[in-house]
Every structure is written in C-alpha cells, then in structure tokens.
mmCIF file of C-alpha atoms in Angstrom:
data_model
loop_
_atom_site.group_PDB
_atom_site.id
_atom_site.type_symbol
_atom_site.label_atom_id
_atom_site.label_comp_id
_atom_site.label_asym_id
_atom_site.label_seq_id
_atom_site.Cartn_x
_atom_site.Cartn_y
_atom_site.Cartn_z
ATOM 1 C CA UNK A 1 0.380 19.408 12.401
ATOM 2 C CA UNK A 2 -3.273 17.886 11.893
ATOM 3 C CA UNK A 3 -3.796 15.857 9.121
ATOM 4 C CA UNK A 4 -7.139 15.764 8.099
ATOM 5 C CA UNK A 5 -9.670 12.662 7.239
ATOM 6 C CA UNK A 6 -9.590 13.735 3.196
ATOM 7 C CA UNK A 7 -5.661 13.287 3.496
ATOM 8 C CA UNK A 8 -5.596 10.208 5.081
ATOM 9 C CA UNK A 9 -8.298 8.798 2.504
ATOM 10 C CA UNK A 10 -6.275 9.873 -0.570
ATOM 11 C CA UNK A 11 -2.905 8.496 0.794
ATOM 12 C CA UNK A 12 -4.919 5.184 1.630
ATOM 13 C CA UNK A 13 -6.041 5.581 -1.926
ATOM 14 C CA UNK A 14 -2.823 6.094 -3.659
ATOM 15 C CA UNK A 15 -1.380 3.145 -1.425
ATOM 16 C CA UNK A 16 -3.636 0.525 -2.916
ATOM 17 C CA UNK A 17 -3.890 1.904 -6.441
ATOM 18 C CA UNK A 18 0.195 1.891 -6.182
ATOM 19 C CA UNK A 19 0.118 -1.884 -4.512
ATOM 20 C CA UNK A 20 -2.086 -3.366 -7.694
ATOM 21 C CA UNK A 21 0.888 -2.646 -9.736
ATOM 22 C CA UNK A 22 3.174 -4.936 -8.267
ATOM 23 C CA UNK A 23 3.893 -7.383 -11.306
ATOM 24 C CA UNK A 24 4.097 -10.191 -8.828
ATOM 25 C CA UNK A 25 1.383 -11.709 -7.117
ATOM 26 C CA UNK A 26 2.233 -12.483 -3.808
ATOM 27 C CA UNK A 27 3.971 -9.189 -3.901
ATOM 28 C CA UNK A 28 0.653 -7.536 -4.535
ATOM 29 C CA UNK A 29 -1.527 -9.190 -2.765
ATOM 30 C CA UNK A 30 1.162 -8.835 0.340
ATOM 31 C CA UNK A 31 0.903 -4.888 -0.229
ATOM 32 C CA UNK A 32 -2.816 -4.636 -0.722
ATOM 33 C CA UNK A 33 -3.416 -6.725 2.495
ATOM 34 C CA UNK A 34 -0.597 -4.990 4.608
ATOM 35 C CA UNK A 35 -1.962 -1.671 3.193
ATOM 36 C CA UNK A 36 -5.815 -2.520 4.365
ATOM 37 C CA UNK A 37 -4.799 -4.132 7.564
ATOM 38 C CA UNK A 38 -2.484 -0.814 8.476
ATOM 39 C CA UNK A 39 -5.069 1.391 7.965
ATOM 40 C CA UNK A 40 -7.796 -0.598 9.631
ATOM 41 C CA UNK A 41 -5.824 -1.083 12.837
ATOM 42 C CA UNK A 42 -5.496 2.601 13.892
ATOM 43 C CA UNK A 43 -8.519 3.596 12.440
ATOM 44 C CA UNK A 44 -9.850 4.341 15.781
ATOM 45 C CA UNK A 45 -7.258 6.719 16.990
ATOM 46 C CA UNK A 46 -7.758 10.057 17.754
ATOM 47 C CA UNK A 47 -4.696 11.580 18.970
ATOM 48 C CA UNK A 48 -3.886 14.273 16.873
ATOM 49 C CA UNK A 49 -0.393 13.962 17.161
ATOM 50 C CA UNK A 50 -0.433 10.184 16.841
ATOM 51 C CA UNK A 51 -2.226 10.475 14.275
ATOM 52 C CA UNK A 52 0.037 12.876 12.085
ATOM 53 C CA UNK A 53 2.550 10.446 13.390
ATOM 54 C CA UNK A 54 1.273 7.357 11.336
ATOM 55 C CA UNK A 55 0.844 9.715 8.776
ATOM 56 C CA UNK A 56 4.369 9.936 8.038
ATOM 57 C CA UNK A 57 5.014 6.961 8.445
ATOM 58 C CA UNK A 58 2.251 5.711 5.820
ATOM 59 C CA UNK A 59 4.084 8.171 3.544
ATOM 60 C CA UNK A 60 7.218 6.907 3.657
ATOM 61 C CA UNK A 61 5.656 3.163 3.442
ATOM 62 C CA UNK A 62 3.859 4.946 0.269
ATOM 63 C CA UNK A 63 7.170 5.731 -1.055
ATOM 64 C CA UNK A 64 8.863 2.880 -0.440
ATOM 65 C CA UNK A 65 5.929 0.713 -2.383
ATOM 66 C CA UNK A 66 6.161 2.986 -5.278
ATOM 67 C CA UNK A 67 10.142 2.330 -5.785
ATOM 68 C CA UNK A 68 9.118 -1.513 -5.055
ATOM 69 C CA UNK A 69 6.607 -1.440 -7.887
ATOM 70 C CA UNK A 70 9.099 0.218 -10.667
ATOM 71 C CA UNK A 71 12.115 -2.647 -9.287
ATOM 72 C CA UNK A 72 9.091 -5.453 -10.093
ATOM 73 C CA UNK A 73 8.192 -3.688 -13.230
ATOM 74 C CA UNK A 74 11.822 -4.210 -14.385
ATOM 75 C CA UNK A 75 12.510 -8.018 -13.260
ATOM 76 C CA UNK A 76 9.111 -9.283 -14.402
ATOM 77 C CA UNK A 77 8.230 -13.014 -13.289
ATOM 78 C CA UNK A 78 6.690 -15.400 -15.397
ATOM 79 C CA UNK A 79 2.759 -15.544 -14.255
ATOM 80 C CA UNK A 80 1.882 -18.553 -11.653
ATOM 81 C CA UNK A 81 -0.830 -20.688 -11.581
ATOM 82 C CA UNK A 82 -3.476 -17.946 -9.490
ATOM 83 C CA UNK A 83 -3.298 -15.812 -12.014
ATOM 84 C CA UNK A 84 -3.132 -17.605 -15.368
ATOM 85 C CA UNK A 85 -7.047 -17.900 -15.545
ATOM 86 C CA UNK A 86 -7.455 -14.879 -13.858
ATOM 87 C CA UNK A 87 -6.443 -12.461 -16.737
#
C-alpha cells in the first residue's frame, strides 16, 4: 500500500487539531510536541513500505489521542498558572 504525501499531511493535520483539545495543559502541549517531533523525525524516509508502516501506526496514535481528549473533556482540571493569563 502507498500512502501518499496529501494523506500523511491531513493525518498530521487532524493529529494537532485533535491534540489542542486536550483540556489539560501539559497534556496538550505533551501531544502537540510528541505529534510535531513524530512527524519531523521520519520525515526523510522514503521507503514505501516503511513509510505506510508509520502510517498506521500514526493512525492508531490518532485514535488513541482522540479517546484521550473526550476522557479529559469529562474530568476537567481547574486551569494552572500558564494558562490563566493566557485565555
């Protein structure tokens, strides 16, 4: 299977737009940075089949973020310090 550029751009995408939903902020800012970083790293690779590979992988990552976000969503945290002038 090859995935194509487009694909791995709108997973990327939906990956951070997911992350800045966290309710927490570490939590977010953890995602957002692990999210970047991930993508960064093997953004030189050009094995096809590696490359489908970390594909899936990002997916299920992907998935795994979004059931993270609604679990935050419902056990909201008071605001710290960051992010009280912030907003």
């Amino acid at each position: 299977m090859s995935v194509s550029r487009i694909s791995i751009l709108q997973l990327y995408r939906a990956m951070m737009r997911e992350s800045k939903k966290f309710t927490g902020y570490n939590y977010r800012e953890y995602a957002l940075r692990r999210t970047r970083d991930g993508f960064k790293e093997h953004k030189a690779k050009t094995d096809p089949a590696e490359i489908a590979k970390l594909y899936n992988i990002a997916q299920e990552n992907f998935a795994v973020i979004k059931r993270q976000v609604v679990i935050s969503q419902l056990y909201q945290q008071p605001k710290i310090v960051i992010e009280e002038n912030g907003s």
